[in-house]
Amino acid sequence: MSGRLFPAAPFVQLREDLRRRPPEGKTNQLTAAPSAAEGATMAKATDVRSGASAAERSRSAAETDEIRQALVARLAELQAEYDQSLSEITELQRERVADSAGDDQADTGTKTFEREQEITLANNLLERITQAERAIERLGTGNYGWCERCGNQIPVERLAAFPSATLCVSCKQLEERR
């Protein structure tokens, strides 16, 4: 597997576009007057984004297609890793059954530990597969790149680092504190 988990190229132009103009109905809080920022904060609780329209205005069809292709490619990589992990678990199980005669407690414990480690890795891969599938769904509905909790845009840098992100940095930090 390559060192880079997700190509950042589709996000470069998107990052520039998002910095230039906020989506419709939103205020760029870095350039807005303090009273507008306070009003935007109060409106967050009641502001419901209208489906795909605002998200589609902030990225072109070509950019959306590039993001989708990158997500699908990453999903295929994760599924291949998951299949490999399942075959390793199966092999460890076969070894445990076939070669356990005469093992002492340390050998049995080591084999159990290895198997549990592989199962944990497989579960982590399965969770990442689910996240990638969800990101593809959100891209199709126009919700990709928008925080599920507060409705603000997720920074492009965060999406480049973690393409399956569903929460902005602030909301994710709040979630992790709980």
Coordinates of C-alpha atoms in Angstrom, one line a residue:
M1 CA 0.0 0.0 0.0
S2 CA 1.2 3.5 -0.8
G3 CA 2.3 5.9 2.0
R4 CA -0.4 8.4 1.0
L5 CA -3.9 7.1 1.9
F6 CA -5.8 9.6 -0.2
P7 CA -4.7 11.9 -3.0
A8 CA -5.0 15.6 -2.1
A9 CA -5.1 16.8 -5.7
P10 CA -8.9 17.0 -6.0
F11 CA -9.0 19.2 -3.0
V12 CA -6.4 21.9 -4.0
Q13 CA -8.7 23.9 -6.3
L14 CA -11.6 23.3 -4.0
R15 CA -9.7 24.7 -1.1
E16 CA -9.0 27.9 -3.1
D17 CA -12.7 28.2 -4.1
L18 CA -13.9 27.8 -0.6
R19 CA -11.6 30.5 0.7
R20 CA -12.8 33.0 -1.9
R21 CA -16.5 32.7 -1.2
P22 CA -18.6 31.3 1.5
P23 CA -21.6 29.1 0.5
E24 CA -25.0 30.7 0.1
G25 CA -26.6 31.6 3.4
K26 CA -23.3 31.4 5.3
T27 CA -21.0 34.2 6.4
N28 CA -17.3 33.9 6.3
Q29 CA -16.6 34.4 10.0
L30 CA -13.0 35.5 9.5
T31 CA -14.1 38.6 7.4
A32 CA -17.5 39.3 8.9
A33 CA -18.3 41.9 11.4
P34 CA -18.5 40.7 15.0
S35 CA -22.3 41.2 15.1
A36 CA -22.7 39.1 12.0
A37 CA -20.6 36.3 13.5
E38 CA -22.7 36.4 16.7
G39 CA -25.9 36.2 14.5
A40 CA -24.4 33.3 12.6
T41 CA -23.7 31.5 15.8
M42 CA -27.3 31.9 17.0
A43 CA -28.5 30.8 13.6
K44 CA -26.5 27.6 13.6
A45 CA -29.0 25.9 15.8
T46 CA -31.9 26.6 13.5
D47 CA -30.1 26.8 10.1
V48 CA -30.9 23.6 8.1
R49 CA -28.9 23.4 4.9
S50 CA -31.0 22.8 1.8
G51 CA -29.6 19.5 0.5
A52 CA -27.2 19.4 -2.4
S53 CA -27.6 22.9 -3.8
A54 CA -25.1 24.8 -1.5
A55 CA -22.5 22.0 -1.7
E56 CA -22.7 21.7 -5.4
R57 CA -22.2 25.5 -5.8
S58 CA -18.9 25.2 -3.9
R59 CA -17.4 22.4 -6.1
S60 CA -17.7 21.6 -9.8
A61 CA -19.0 18.4 -11.3
A62 CA -15.4 17.5 -12.3
E63 CA -14.1 18.0 -8.8
T64 CA -17.0 16.0 -7.4
D65 CA -16.2 13.2 -9.9
E66 CA -12.5 13.3 -8.9
I67 CA -13.4 13.1 -5.2
R68 CA -15.8 10.2 -6.0
Q69 CA -13.1 8.3 -8.0
A70 CA -10.6 8.8 -5.2
L71 CA -13.1 7.5 -2.6
V72 CA -14.0 4.5 -4.7
A73 CA -10.3 3.7 -5.2
R74 CA -9.7 4.0 -1.5
L75 CA -12.7 1.8 -0.8
A76 CA -11.4 -0.9 -3.1
E77 CA -8.0 -0.8 -1.3
L78 CA -9.7 -1.1 2.1
Q79 CA -11.8 -4.0 0.9
A80 CA -8.7 -5.8 -0.5
E81 CA -6.9 -5.3 2.9
Y82 CA -10.0 -6.6 4.7
D83 CA -10.1 -9.7 2.5
Q84 CA -6.4 -10.3 3.2
S85 CA -7.0 -9.9 6.9
L86 CA -9.9 -12.4 6.8
S87 CA -7.7 -14.9 5.1
E88 CA -4.9 -14.4 7.7
I89 CA -7.5 -15.0 10.5
T90 CA -8.7 -18.2 8.8
E91 CA -5.1 -19.4 8.4
L92 CA -4.3 -18.6 12.1
Q93 CA -7.5 -20.6 13.1
R94 CA -6.4 -23.5 10.9
E95 CA -2.9 -23.5 12.5
R96 CA -4.4 -23.3 15.9
V97 CA -6.6 -26.4 15.3
A98 CA -4.0 -28.4 13.4
D99 CA -0.9 -27.7 15.3
S100 CA -2.1 -27.3 18.9
A101 CA -1.1 -30.8 20.1
G102 CA 1.7 -30.6 22.6
D103 CA 1.5 -26.8 23.0
D104 CA 2.2 -25.4 26.4
Q105 CA 0.2 -22.5 27.8
A106 CA 2.6 -19.9 26.4
D107 CA 2.2 -21.2 22.9
T108 CA -1.6 -21.2 23.2
G109 CA -1.6 -17.7 24.6
T110 CA 0.6 -16.4 21.8
K111 CA -1.6 -17.9 19.1
T112 CA -4.7 -16.5 20.8
F113 CA -3.1 -13.1 21.1
E114 CA -2.1 -13.2 17.3
R115 CA -5.7 -14.2 16.3
E116 CA -7.3 -11.5 18.5
Q117 CA -4.9 -8.9 17.1
E118 CA -5.9 -9.9 13.5
I119 CA -9.6 -9.8 14.4
T120 CA -9.1 -6.3 15.9
L121 CA -7.4 -5.1 12.7
A122 CA -10.1 -6.6 10.6
N123 CA -12.8 -4.8 12.7
N124 CA -10.9 -1.5 12.2
L125 CA -10.7 -2.1 8.5
L126 CA -14.5 -2.8 8.4
E127 CA -15.2 0.4 10.2
R128 CA -13.0 2.4 7.7
I129 CA -14.9 0.6 4.8
T130 CA -18.2 1.8 6.4
Q131 CA -16.8 5.3 6.7
A132 CA -15.7 5.3 3.0
E133 CA -19.1 4.0 1.9
R134 CA -20.8 6.7 3.9
A135 CA -18.6 9.4 2.4
I136 CA -19.5 8.2 -1.1
E137 CA -23.2 8.3 -0.2
R138 CA -22.8 11.8 1.3
L139 CA -21.1 12.9 -1.9
G140 CA -24.0 11.6 -3.9
T141 CA -26.6 13.5 -1.8
G142 CA -24.6 16.7 -1.7
N143 CA -23.8 16.5 2.0
Y144 CA -20.1 15.6 1.6
G145 CA -17.9 18.2 3.2
W146 CA -20.6 19.5 5.6
C147 CA -20.5 18.8 9.3
E148 CA -23.4 16.6 10.5
R149 CA -23.7 18.3 13.8
C150 CA -23.4 22.1 13.2
G151 CA -23.9 22.3 9.4
N152 CA -20.8 24.2 8.7
Q153 CA -18.4 23.3 6.0
I154 CA -15.6 20.9 7.0
P155 CA -12.3 22.5 6.1
V156 CA -10.8 21.1 2.9
E157 CA -7.5 20.4 4.7
R158 CA -9.4 18.1 7.1
L159 CA -11.1 16.3 4.2
A160 CA -7.7 15.9 2.4
A161 CA -6.3 14.3 5.6
F162 CA -9.4 12.3 6.5
P163 CA -11.7 12.1 3.5
S164 CA -14.4 10.2 5.4
A165 CA -14.8 13.0 8.0
T166 CA -18.4 13.8 8.9
L167 CA -17.7 16.4 11.6
C168 CA -15.7 19.6 11.6
V169 CA -12.7 19.9 13.8
S170 CA -14.6 21.7 16.6
C171 CA -17.5 19.2 16.7
K172 CA -15.0 16.3 16.6
Q173 CA -13.1 17.7 19.5
L174 CA -16.3 18.1 21.5
E175 CA -17.2 14.5 20.7
E176 CA -13.8 13.2 21.8
R177 CA -14.1 15.0 25.1
R178 CA -17.3 13.2 26.0

